[in-house]
Coordinates of C-alpha atoms in Angstrom, one line a residue:
X19 CA 38.5 61.1 -41.6
X20 CA 39.0 60.0 -38.1
X21 CA 40.8 63.4 -37.4
X22 CA 37.7 65.2 -38.8
X23 CA 35.4 63.1 -36.7
X24 CA 37.4 63.6 -33.5
X25 CA 37.5 67.4 -34.2
X26 CA 33.6 67.5 -34.6
X27 CA 33.1 65.5 -31.4
X28 CA 35.4 67.9 -29.5
X29 CA 33.5 70.9 -30.8
X30 CA 30.2 69.3 -30.0
X31 CA 31.4 68.5 -26.5
X32 CA 32.5 72.0 -25.9
X33 CA 29.2 73.5 -27.2
X34 CA 27.3 71.1 -24.9
X35 CA 29.2 72.3 -21.8
X36 CA 28.9 76.0 -22.6
X37 CA 25.2 75.5 -23.3
X38 CA 24.5 74.2 -20.0
X39 CA 21.9 76.1 -18.1
X40 CA 23.5 77.5 -15.0
X41 CA 22.2 78.3 -11.5
X42 CA 23.8 81.5 -10.1
X43 CA 24.7 82.4 -6.6
X44 CA 25.6 85.9 -5.3
X45 CA 27.5 86.1 -2.0
X46 CA 25.8 89.5 -1.4
X47 CA 22.6 87.7 -0.7
X48 CA 24.1 85.4 1.9
X49 CA 22.5 85.7 5.4
X50 CA 25.8 84.8 6.9
X51 CA 29.5 85.9 6.3
X52 CA 31.0 83.8 3.7
X53 CA 33.9 86.1 2.9
X54 CA 37.2 85.0 4.6
X55 CA 40.0 87.6 4.9
X56 CA 37.4 90.3 5.9
X57 CA 38.1 91.8 9.2
X58 CA 35.1 93.8 9.8
X59 CA 32.3 91.8 8.1
X60 CA 29.5 93.9 9.6
X61 CA 31.0 97.3 9.0
X62 CA 32.0 97.6 5.4
X63 CA 30.6 100.1 3.1
X64 CA 30.9 97.8 0.3
X65 CA 30.9 93.9 0.7
X66 CA 34.5 93.5 -0.8
X67 CA 36.2 96.3 1.2
X68 CA 38.8 95.3 3.6
X69 CA 38.4 98.2 6.1
X70 CA 35.2 99.3 8.0
X71 CA 33.5 102.3 6.5
X72 CA 34.6 104.5 9.5
X73 CA 38.2 104.1 8.4
X74 CA 37.6 106.4 5.5
X75 CA 37.9 109.4 7.8
X76 CA 40.8 108.0 9.8
X77 CA 43.4 106.9 7.3
X78 CA 45.0 108.7 4.5
X79 CA 43.0 108.7 1.2
X80 CA 45.6 106.4 -0.6
X81 CA 45.3 103.9 2.3
X82 CA 41.4 104.0 2.1
X83 CA 41.4 103.6 -1.7
X84 CA 43.7 100.6 -1.7
X85 CA 41.5 99.1 1.3
X86 CA 38.6 98.8 -1.4
X87 CA 40.8 96.2 -3.3
X88 CA 39.7 92.6 -2.4
X89 CA 43.2 91.3 -1.7
X90 CA 43.3 88.2 0.4
X91 CA 39.5 87.6 0.3
X92 CA 38.3 84.1 -0.3
X93 CA 34.9 82.4 -0.8
X94 CA 34.6 78.7 0.2
X95 CA 31.9 76.4 -1.0
X96 CA 31.2 72.9 -1.8
X97 CA 30.0 71.5 -5.2
X98 CA 29.9 68.3 -7.2
X99 CA 29.5 70.3 -10.5
X100 CA 31.8 69.3 -13.5
X101 CA 31.8 73.1 -14.4
X102 CA 32.1 76.2 -12.3
X103 CA 31.7 79.7 -13.8
X104 CA 32.5 82.9 -12.1
X105 CA 31.5 86.3 -13.4
X106 CA 31.9 89.7 -12.0
X107 CA 33.0 93.3 -12.5
X108 CA 35.9 95.3 -11.2
X109 CA 36.3 99.0 -10.6
X110 CA 39.7 99.7 -12.3
X111 CA 41.9 98.7 -15.1
X112 CA 42.5 95.1 -15.5
X113 CA 46.3 95.0 -15.6
X114 CA 49.4 97.0 -14.8
X115 CA 52.7 97.3 -16.6
X116 CA 54.6 94.8 -14.3
X117 CA 51.6 92.6 -13.2
X118 CA 49.2 90.6 -15.4
X119 CA 45.4 90.9 -15.5
X120 CA 45.2 87.4 -13.9
X121 CA 46.9 88.7 -10.8
X122 CA 45.5 92.3 -10.6
X123 CA 42.0 91.5 -11.5
X124 CA 41.6 87.7 -11.8
X125 CA 40.2 85.0 -9.6
X126 CA 41.9 81.7 -8.6
X127 CA 40.2 78.4 -7.7
X128 CA 41.5 75.6 -5.6
X129 CA 39.9 72.4 -4.6
X130 CA 40.2 70.3 -1.5
X131 CA 39.6 66.6 -1.9
X132 CA 38.1 64.2 0.9
X133 CA 41.5 63.4 2.3
X134 CA 42.3 67.1 2.7
X135 CA 44.5 67.2 -0.3
X136 CA 44.8 70.7 -2.1
X137 CA 44.3 70.7 -5.9
X138 CA 44.4 73.6 -8.4
X139 CA 41.8 74.3 -11.1
X140 CA 42.7 75.8 -14.4
X141 CA 40.2 78.2 -15.9
X142 CA 39.5 79.9 -19.2
X143 CA 39.2 83.6 -18.6
X144 CA 37.8 86.7 -20.5
X145 CA 38.7 90.3 -19.3
X146 CA 35.8 92.6 -20.5
X147 CA 33.3 94.8 -18.7
X148 CA 32.1 91.6 -17.1
X149 CA 35.1 89.3 -16.3
X150 CA 34.4 85.7 -16.6
X151 CA 36.3 82.6 -15.6
X152 CA 35.1 79.1 -16.7
X153 CA 36.5 76.0 -14.9
X154 CA 35.3 72.9 -16.9
X155 CA 36.0 69.3 -17.0
X156 CA 36.2 69.1 -13.1
X157 CA 36.1 65.8 -11.3
X158 CA 32.7 66.2 -9.4
X159 CA 33.4 64.1 -6.4
X160 CA 35.7 61.7 -4.5
X161 CA 35.1 58.1 -4.0
X162 CA 33.7 58.5 -0.5
X163 CA 30.5 60.2 -1.4
X164 CA 28.6 62.1 -4.2
X165 CA 28.4 65.5 -2.4
X166 CA 31.4 67.1 -4.1
X167 CA 34.6 68.7 -3.1
X168 CA 35.3 72.0 -1.1
X169 CA 36.4 74.8 -3.3
X170 CA 38.4 78.0 -2.4
X171 CA 38.0 81.0 -4.6
X172 CA 40.5 83.7 -4.2
X173 CA 39.4 87.3 -5.3
X174 CA 41.5 90.0 -7.1
X175 CA 44.5 91.3 -5.5
X176 CA 44.7 94.9 -6.9
X177 CA 41.1 95.7 -7.9
X178 CA 37.8 96.4 -6.2
X179 CA 35.0 93.9 -6.9
X180 CA 31.7 95.6 -7.7
X181 CA 29.6 92.5 -7.9
X182 CA 30.3 88.8 -8.2
X183 CA 28.3 85.6 -9.0
X184 CA 29.2 81.9 -9.1
X185 CA 27.4 79.6 -11.4
X186 CA 27.0 75.8 -11.6
X187 CA 24.9 73.6 -13.9
X188 CA 21.2 73.0 -12.8
X189 CA 20.9 70.2 -10.4
X190 CA 24.5 70.2 -9.2
X191 CA 25.2 70.6 -5.4
X192 CA 26.4 74.1 -4.4
X193 CA 26.7 74.9 -0.7
X194 CA 28.4 78.1 0.4
X195 CA 30.6 77.6 3.5
X196 CA 30.5 80.3 6.3
X197 CA 33.8 82.0 7.1
X198 CA 35.9 79.8 9.4
X199 CA 35.8 80.6 13.2
X200 CA 39.6 80.1 13.9
X201 CA 41.5 83.2 14.8
X202 CA 43.2 84.6 11.5
X203 CA 46.7 85.4 10.6
X204 CA 46.7 89.2 10.2
X205 CA 49.2 90.6 7.8
X206 CA 50.1 94.4 7.8
X207 CA 52.4 95.4 5.0
X208 CA 53.2 96.9 1.6
X209 CA 52.5 96.1 -2.1
X210 CA 54.5 92.9 -1.7
X211 CA 52.1 91.7 1.1
X212 CA 49.1 92.9 -1.0
X213 CA 50.3 90.8 -3.9
X214 CA 52.5 92.4 -6.3
X215 CA 53.5 90.9 -8.6
X216 CA 51.8 87.4 -8.3
X217 CA 50.6 86.0 -11.4
X218 CA 47.3 85.1 -9.8
X219 CA 45.7 85.7 -6.4
X220 CA 46.5 82.3 -4.9
X221 CA 50.2 83.0 -5.4
X222 CA 50.4 86.1 -3.1
X223 CA 52.4 85.0 -0.1
X224 CA 49.7 85.7 2.5
X225 CA 47.5 83.2 0.5
X226 CA 50.3 80.7 0.3
X227 CA 50.7 80.7 4.1
X228 CA 47.1 80.6 4.5
X229 CA 46.9 77.3 2.5
X230 CA 50.0 75.7 4.0
X231 CA 48.8 76.3 7.6
X232 CA 45.2 76.0 6.6
X233 CA 44.1 79.0 8.6
X234 CA 42.2 82.2 7.6
X235 CA 44.4 85.2 6.7
X236 CA 43.5 88.9 6.7
X237 CA 45.6 90.8 4.2
X238 CA 46.0 94.4 5.1
X239 CA 48.8 95.0 2.5
X240 CA 48.6 98.7 1.0
X241 CA 50.7 99.3 -2.1
X242 CA 53.2 102.0 -1.3
X243 CA 51.4 102.8 1.9
X244 CA 52.4 100.2 4.5
X245 CA 53.9 102.9 6.7
X246 CA 53.3 101.9 10.3
X247 CA 51.0 104.9 10.8
X248 CA 49.1 105.1 14.1
X249 CA 45.6 105.3 12.4
X250 CA 46.2 102.2 10.5
X251 CA 48.0 100.3 13.4
X252 CA 45.0 101.2 15.6
X253 CA 42.7 99.5 13.1
X254 CA 44.8 96.5 12.8
X255 CA 44.8 96.2 16.7
X256 CA 41.1 95.9 16.7
X257 CA 41.3 92.3 15.2
X258 CA 41.5 89.3 17.3
X259 CA 44.4 87.6 15.7
X260 CA 46.3 84.3 16.0
X261 CA 49.4 86.2 15.1
X262 CA 50.3 89.6 13.7
X263 CA 52.7 89.7 10.8
X264 CA 54.3 93.2 10.4
X265 CA 56.1 93.7 7.0
X266 CA 56.2 97.5 6.4
X267 CA 60.0 98.2 5.8
X268 CA 59.8 98.3 2.0
X269 CA 57.7 101.4 2.3
X270 CA 59.9 103.1 4.7
X271 CA 63.2 103.3 2.9
X272 CA 65.0 106.6 2.3
X273 CA 63.0 107.6 -0.8
X274 CA 59.9 108.0 1.2
X275 CA 61.6 110.9 3.1
X276 CA 60.5 109.7 6.6
X277 CA 63.3 110.5 9.0
X278 CA 65.0 107.5 10.8
X279 CA 63.8 108.6 14.1
X280 CA 60.2 108.7 13.0
X281 CA 60.4 105.3 11.6
X282 CA 61.9 104.0 14.8
X283 CA 59.1 105.7 16.8
X284 CA 56.3 104.4 14.6
X285 CA 57.6 100.8 15.1
X286 CA 58.0 101.2 18.7
X287 CA 54.7 102.7 19.3
X288 CA 52.9 100.3 17.0
X289 CA 54.2 97.3 18.6
X290 CA 53.4 98.8 22.1
X291 CA 49.9 99.4 21.0
X292 CA 49.4 96.0 19.7
X293 CA 50.8 94.4 22.8
X294 CA 48.7 96.6 25.0
X295 CA 45.5 95.4 23.4
X296 CA 46.7 91.8 22.9
X297 CA 49.0 90.8 25.7
X298 CA 49.7 87.3 24.6
X299 CA 49.3 87.3 20.7
X300 CA 52.5 86.7 19.0
X301 CA 53.9 89.6 16.9
X302 CA 56.3 88.9 14.1
X303 CA 58.3 91.7 12.5
X304 CA 60.1 91.2 9.2
X305 CA 63.4 92.6 7.9
X306 CA 63.3 94.1 4.4
X307 CA 64.0 91.1 2.0
X308 CA 66.2 93.1 -0.3
X309 CA 66.4 94.0 -4.0
X310 CA 67.4 91.9 -7.1
X311 CA 70.0 94.4 -8.1
X312 CA 71.7 94.8 -4.7
X313 CA 74.9 93.4 -6.3
X314 CA 75.1 96.1 -9.0
X315 CA 73.4 99.2 -7.3
X316 CA 74.9 100.3 -4.0
X317 CA 72.3 103.0 -3.4
X318 CA 69.5 100.6 -3.5
X319 CA 71.5 98.1 -1.3
X320 CA 72.0 100.8 1.3
X321 CA 68.3 101.5 1.4
X322 CA 67.4 98.1 2.8
X323 CA 70.4 97.6 4.9
X324 CA 69.6 100.8 6.6
X325 CA 66.1 99.9 7.6
X326 CA 67.2 96.4 8.6
X327 CA 69.8 97.9 10.9
X328 CA 67.1 100.1 12.4
X329 CA 64.6 97.3 12.8
X330 CA 67.2 95.1 14.6
X331 CA 67.8 97.9 17.1
X332 CA 64.1 98.5 17.6
X333 CA 63.6 94.8 18.3
X334 CA 66.2 94.8 20.9
X335 CA 64.8 97.9 22.6
X336 CA 61.3 96.3 22.7
X337 CA 62.7 93.2 24.2
X338 CA 64.6 95.2 26.8
X339 CA 61.2 96.8 27.7
X340 CA 60.0 93.4 28.7
X341 CA 57.8 92.8 25.6
X342 CA 57.4 89.1 25.1
X343 CA 56.1 87.1 22.3
X344 CA 57.9 89.1 19.7
X345 CA 59.9 87.7 16.8
X346 CA 62.0 89.1 14.1
X347 CA 62.6 87.4 10.7
X348 CA 66.0 88.1 9.2
X349 CA 66.4 89.0 5.6
X350 CA 68.2 85.8 4.7
X351 CA 65.2 83.7 5.7
X352 CA 63.1 85.1 2.8
X353 CA 65.7 83.7 0.3
X354 CA 65.3 86.4 -2.3
X355 CA 67.8 86.3 -5.2
X356 CA 68.4 87.6 -8.8
X357 CA 65.9 85.0 -10.0
X358 CA 62.9 85.9 -7.7
X359 CA 61.7 89.5 -8.6
X360 CA 59.9 91.0 -11.5
X361 CA 61.3 94.6 -11.3
X362 CA 63.9 94.4 -8.7
X363 CA 61.4 95.1 -5.9
X364 CA 58.2 93.0 -6.4
X365 CA 58.6 89.2 -6.2
X366 CA 57.5 86.8 -9.0
X367 CA 55.6 83.6 -8.1
X368 CA 58.9 82.2 -7.2
X369 CA 59.7 85.1 -5.0
X370 CA 56.3 84.8 -3.3
X371 CA 56.9 81.2 -2.6
X372 CA 60.2 82.1 -1.0
X373 CA 58.6 84.8 1.2
X374 CA 55.9 82.3 2.3
X375 CA 58.5 79.6 3.0
X376 CA 60.3 82.1 5.3
X377 CA 57.2 83.0 7.2
X378 CA 56.0 79.4 7.5
X379 CA 59.3 78.3 8.9
X380 CA 58.9 80.9 11.6
X381 CA 55.2 80.5 12.2
X382 CA 55.3 76.6 12.8
X383 CA 57.6 77.3 15.7
X384 CA 55.7 80.4 17.0
X385 CA 52.4 78.7 16.8
X386 CA 53.6 75.3 18.0
X387 CA 52.4 73.7 14.7
X388 CA 55.4 71.5 13.5
X389 CA 54.9 69.3 10.6
X390 CA 56.5 66.0 10.4
X391 CA 57.8 63.9 7.5
X392 CA 55.3 61.0 7.6
X393 CA 51.4 61.2 7.0
X394 CA 50.4 60.7 10.5
X395 CA 52.4 63.9 11.6
X396 CA 51.1 66.2 8.8
X397 CA 47.8 67.9 9.8
X398 CA 44.9 67.8 7.3
X399 CA 41.2 68.0 7.1
X400 CA 38.9 65.3 5.8
X401 CA 35.5 65.1 4.3
X402 CA 35.0 61.3 4.1
X403 CA 31.6 60.9 5.9
X404 CA 29.5 63.7 4.3
X405 CA 26.6 61.2 3.9
X406 CA 26.1 61.2 7.7
X407 CA 27.6 64.5 9.0
X408 CA 29.5 67.5 8.0
X409 CA 33.0 67.5 9.3
X410 CA 33.7 71.2 9.1
X411 CA 30.4 72.1 10.6
X412 CA 31.1 69.8 13.6
X413 CA 34.5 71.5 14.0
X414 CA 32.7 74.9 14.2
X415 CA 30.2 73.5 16.7
X416 CA 33.1 72.3 18.9
X417 CA 34.8 75.8 18.7
X418 CA 31.5 77.5 19.5
X419 CA 30.5 75.2 22.5
X420 CA 34.0 75.3 24.2
X421 CA 33.5 79.1 24.6
X422 CA 30.6 78.7 26.8
X423 CA 30.8 75.1 28.0
X424 CA 34.3 74.5 29.3
X425 CA 35.0 70.8 29.3
X426 CA 36.8 69.1 32.0
X427 CA 37.2 65.8 30.0
X428 CA 37.9 66.0 26.3
X429 CA 37.4 62.7 24.5
X430 CA 39.0 62.9 21.1
X431 CA 38.7 60.2 18.4
X432 CA 36.9 58.8 15.3
X433 CA 33.5 57.4 14.7
X434 CA 33.8 55.0 17.7
X435 CA 33.9 58.1 20.0
X436 CA 31.7 60.4 17.8
X437 CA 28.6 57.9 17.7
X438 CA 28.8 57.0 21.5
X439 CA 26.9 60.0 22.9
X440 CA 27.4 63.4 24.6
X441 CA 27.8 66.9 23.0
X442 CA 28.1 68.1 20.5
X443 CA 25.3 65.7 19.5
X444 CA 25.9 63.2 16.8
X445 CA 23.3 61.7 14.2
X446 CA 23.9 58.3 15.6
X447 CA 24.0 57.5 19.4
X448 CA 24.8 54.0 20.4
X449 CA 25.9 54.0 24.0
X450 CA 24.0 56.9 25.8
X451 CA 23.5 55.2 29.0
X452 CA 27.2 54.4 29.4
X453 CA 28.2 57.9 28.5
X454 CA 25.8 59.5 30.9
X455 CA 26.7 57.3 33.8
X456 CA 30.5 57.4 33.4
X457 CA 31.6 60.4 31.3
X458 CA 29.0 63.1 31.6
X459 CA 29.4 63.5 35.4
X460 CA 33.1 64.2 34.7
X461 CA 32.2 67.1 32.5
X462 CA 33.0 65.4 29.3
X463 CA 32.7 66.7 25.8
X464 CA 32.7 64.5 22.6
X465 CA 35.4 65.5 20.2
X466 CA 35.0 62.4 18.0
X467 CA 34.8 62.8 14.3
X468 CA 33.6 59.9 12.1
X469 CA 36.3 58.5 9.7
X470 CA 39.1 60.6 11.5
X471 CA 42.7 59.4 11.3
X472 CA 45.6 60.6 13.5
X473 CA 46.5 63.4 11.2
X474 CA 42.9 64.7 11.1
X475 CA 42.9 64.9 15.0
X476 CA 46.3 66.8 14.8
X477 CA 44.6 69.3 12.5
X478 CA 41.8 69.8 14.9
X479 CA 44.3 70.3 17.7
X480 CA 46.2 72.8 15.8
X481 CA 43.1 74.6 14.9
X482 CA 41.9 75.8 18.3
X483 CA 39.7 72.9 19.6
X484 CA 41.8 72.8 22.7
X485 CA 42.2 76.6 23.1
X486 CA 40.4 78.7 25.7
X487 CA 39.7 76.3 28.5
X488 CA 41.6 74.2 31.0
X489 CA 40.8 70.5 30.9
X490 CA 41.5 68.1 33.7
X491 CA 42.1 65.2 31.2
X492 CA 42.3 64.6 27.5
X493 CA 41.5 61.1 26.3
X494 CA 42.6 59.7 22.9
X495 CA 41.0 56.9 21.0
X496 CA 42.4 57.1 17.5
X497 CA 44.2 55.1 14.9
X498 CA 41.8 52.4 13.6
X499 CA 41.3 54.4 10.4
X500 CA 45.1 54.4 9.9
X501 CA 45.5 50.7 9.8
X502 CA 44.8 50.5 6.1
X503 CA 47.3 53.2 5.2
X504 CA 50.1 53.3 7.7
X505 CA 52.5 50.8 9.4
X506 CA 52.5 50.3 13.1
X507 CA 55.5 52.4 13.5
X508 CA 53.9 55.3 11.7
X509 CA 50.8 55.1 13.8
X510 CA 52.9 55.0 17.0
X511 CA 55.0 57.9 15.9
X512 CA 51.9 59.8 14.9
X513 CA 50.3 59.3 18.2
X514 CA 53.6 60.5 20.0
X515 CA 53.6 63.6 17.8
X516 CA 49.9 64.2 18.7
X517 CA 50.4 63.9 22.4
X518 CA 53.1 66.6 22.1
X519 CA 50.6 68.9 20.4
X520 CA 48.0 68.3 23.0
X521 CA 50.5 68.9 25.9
X522 CA 51.4 72.3 24.5
X523 CA 47.8 73.4 24.4
X524 CA 46.7 71.7 27.7
X525 CA 49.8 71.8 29.9
X526 CA 47.8 71.3 33.1
X527 CA 45.8 68.1 31.7
X528 CA 46.8 64.6 32.0
X529 CA 46.6 62.7 28.7
X530 CA 45.3 59.2 28.5
X531 CA 45.9 57.1 25.4
X532 CA 43.5 54.2 24.9
X533 CA 44.6 51.1 22.9
X534 CA 43.0 50.9 19.6
X535 CA 39.8 48.7 20.0
X536 CA 40.0 45.2 18.6
X537 CA 38.2 44.7 15.2
X538 CA 37.3 41.8 13.2
X539 CA 40.2 40.0 11.5
X540 CA 42.9 42.3 13.0
X541 CA 43.0 41.2 16.6
X542 CA 46.5 39.9 16.4
X543 CA 47.9 43.0 14.7
X544 CA 46.1 45.3 17.1
X545 CA 47.4 43.3 20.3
X546 CA 51.0 43.9 19.0
X547 CA 50.3 47.5 18.2
X548 CA 48.8 48.3 21.6
X549 CA 51.9 46.8 23.2
X550 CA 53.9 49.4 21.2
X551 CA 51.7 52.2 22.2
X552 CA 51.9 51.3 25.8
X553 CA 55.7 51.5 25.7
X554 CA 55.6 54.8 23.7
X555 CA 53.1 56.6 26.0
X556 CA 55.3 55.9 29.1
X557 CA 58.1 58.0 27.5
X558 CA 55.8 60.6 26.2
X559 CA 54.2 61.9 29.3
X560 CA 51.0 60.2 28.9
X561 CA 49.1 57.4 30.5
X562 CA 47.8 54.2 28.7
X563 CA 44.8 51.9 29.1
X564 CA 43.4 49.2 27.0
X565 CA 39.7 48.8 27.6
X566 CA 39.2 47.0 24.3
X567 CA 40.4 43.8 25.9
X568 CA 36.9 43.5 27.5
X569 CA 35.5 43.1 24.0
X570 CA 37.5 39.9 23.3
X571 CA 36.4 36.3 23.9
X572 CA 38.8 33.7 25.5
X573 CA 40.2 32.9 22.1
X574 CA 41.2 36.6 21.7
X575 CA 38.8 37.2 18.8
X576 CA 36.2 39.9 19.1
X577 CA 32.8 39.1 20.8
X578 CA 30.5 39.8 17.9
X579 CA 27.5 40.3 20.3
X580 CA 29.4 43.5 21.4
X581 CA 29.6 45.1 18.1
X582 CA 27.4 46.4 15.4
X583 CA 29.8 45.6 12.5
X584 CA 33.0 44.0 13.7
X585 CA 34.4 47.5 14.3
X586 CA 31.8 49.8 16.1
X587 CA 30.7 48.8 19.6
X588 CA 26.9 48.6 20.3
X589 CA 25.3 49.7 23.5
X590 CA 26.5 46.5 25.4
X591 CA 30.1 47.1 24.0
X592 CA 30.2 50.7 25.2
X593 CA 29.0 49.6 28.6
X594 CA 31.9 47.4 28.9
X595 CA 34.4 50.1 27.7
X596 CA 32.8 52.6 30.2
X597 CA 33.2 50.1 33.1
X598 CA 37.0 49.9 32.3
X599 CA 37.3 53.6 31.9
X600 CA 35.6 54.4 35.3
X601 CA 38.6 53.0 37.0
X602 CA 41.2 55.1 35.1
X603 CA 39.6 58.4 34.4
X604 CA 40.0 61.4 36.8
X605 CA 37.2 62.5 38.8

C-alpha cells in the first residue's frame, strides 16, 4: 500500500511539473548578441552559422557547409526556475555511426552558483522533428539572493540549428546575458576540435578549456577540412583573439594526398599571416596527438610521426625568422593512449579531457594565468550581491570604460571600495567628497565589487580589467570577505599571488597594498594579519600602508561613529582613510 501511494505521488508530481505553463524566449529576437563562440555576429546568413555570409564564396563548399554547424556556440542566461526546457530543430541527421545524437545534435546545460562553482545539469531528451531537452528538479537559487543562477547552454556540435527556444515556468526569472567582452580563445582545427566524438557538446575539448579558463572560445573546427588553407586562415586572422590555437595536422596526413612541401608552405604562410595582423597575440601550434592503434599499425604510426617531424621543423624555421609569441605543444602533452579514442582517431570524453588538459597546461603559462592550490589562488567569479548590483555587468562596464578612459590610478577591492565613489558609478555612494578631493585628481577608477574575495579580484585581473592601458599605481584593499573562509596564511599567500598577477599586466605601475580595515569584533586578528601583510609585500615588489588605524579608538577597537555597520565606513570614515592615502598615493 505504501509503495502504491508513493508511486501515485511520484506520477502526480511528474504530471504537475510537465503541465506547468512555460514562458518561451527565442535568441533570434534578442536586440544584443547573446551567442558566444560566434566570430562575426553581425555578418552571419543564419543566426547559428560560424562564418560570415561572404565566406561562402571564399572557402571550399565542405568548409562552408561545416561552418553552418553550431559547434562551440553557447547561450548564457540567469534564471531561478526549477525547470528549464529547450526545444529546437536541426538541419541534418541526429546521430552518426561513431558519435551519439547527444553529441551530434544535443544541447548541454551547466550552472554557475553564486560562488563561481560549476555545476552540470542532467536533462531528459527526445530526438524528433523538434528536439527537446527538459531539465527538471533544478535548485532555483543560492542562499545569497532569490534571483537565480547563471546557466550556460552549449549548442549541437555536428548539426545546424534552424531555430531554438528556451522555456521556464511562468513567473520565474529569466534574464539572457550578452556575449562576454573578453577576447576569445580562437581554435582552428579538424573534426577533433569540432567535437568528434564527444558524448555531449560540453565535453568537446574547446568547451572544456573555455570552462576551465572561464573565457569565450570560438570553435573553427571543420571535420576533415582543417587544412591550413589560405582562404580559411585569412578569415581566422580577422578575429581579435586572446590566443590562436592551430590544430590541423590530423587533416594533413599522407592519405589527404597533399605534398609535404605544400603542408610546410601552408603552415609557414599561415603563421606569418596571423603574425602580420596580430603582432603580439600568442599563436599555439599543436603536434598530431596520435592514434590508438599506433602500437599495432605501423602505417598509421608513420602518418602522425611524419607530420609531427615536419611541424617541429616548421616551428624552428619560424622562430629563426624572428617570429615571437609562438608555441608548439608536443604530442606527449595530450596524453592519448589505448583507452582514449572511439575509433582510433577521434577521442572519447576521456580523450577530450586529455586534450583539454594538454592545452590548459600550455595556456596557463602563455597567458600568465597560473592557478594555485588554495582557494585564494584559484580565480572564480561570484554573484553574491545581486540584490544591489550585477557583478558581470559591472565587469563589462569596467572593460568598456578602460577602452576610452585610461585610468592612472586603479583602486581594486570589495564593497568598501565599490560603495565609496567614482566610476563606474555604484548604486551606493558613501564618501564622494573624500573620493573627489583625493582620488579623482589622480585619475582614479573604482574597480571595487561588492562581496569580492581575493580570488574574485584575481579572476578580474586574469580577464582583462588591467589590459589596454598603463596605470601609474594599482591599489589593493581586499581580504575582509575571506576572513570567514580562510586562514591568515591563505589570505597572505593569496594576496602575494594576486600581486604577481597584477605586476605581469601592469609592469610599469607601483602596487600599493592596504591593510584590511578593522571591523567590529575582529580588531585583534586584523592587527596581526596586517603585520603579516606588511612583511609579505616588502618581498613581493609592493608597498604597504595601513590607513585603517585611523578608524580605531585608543583602546584599539573601532570607532563606531566612523562606520555604518561595524564594517563599512561612512562619510567621516572615508574622509579619514582619504587623508591617510593622500600621503602615500602617487601624484
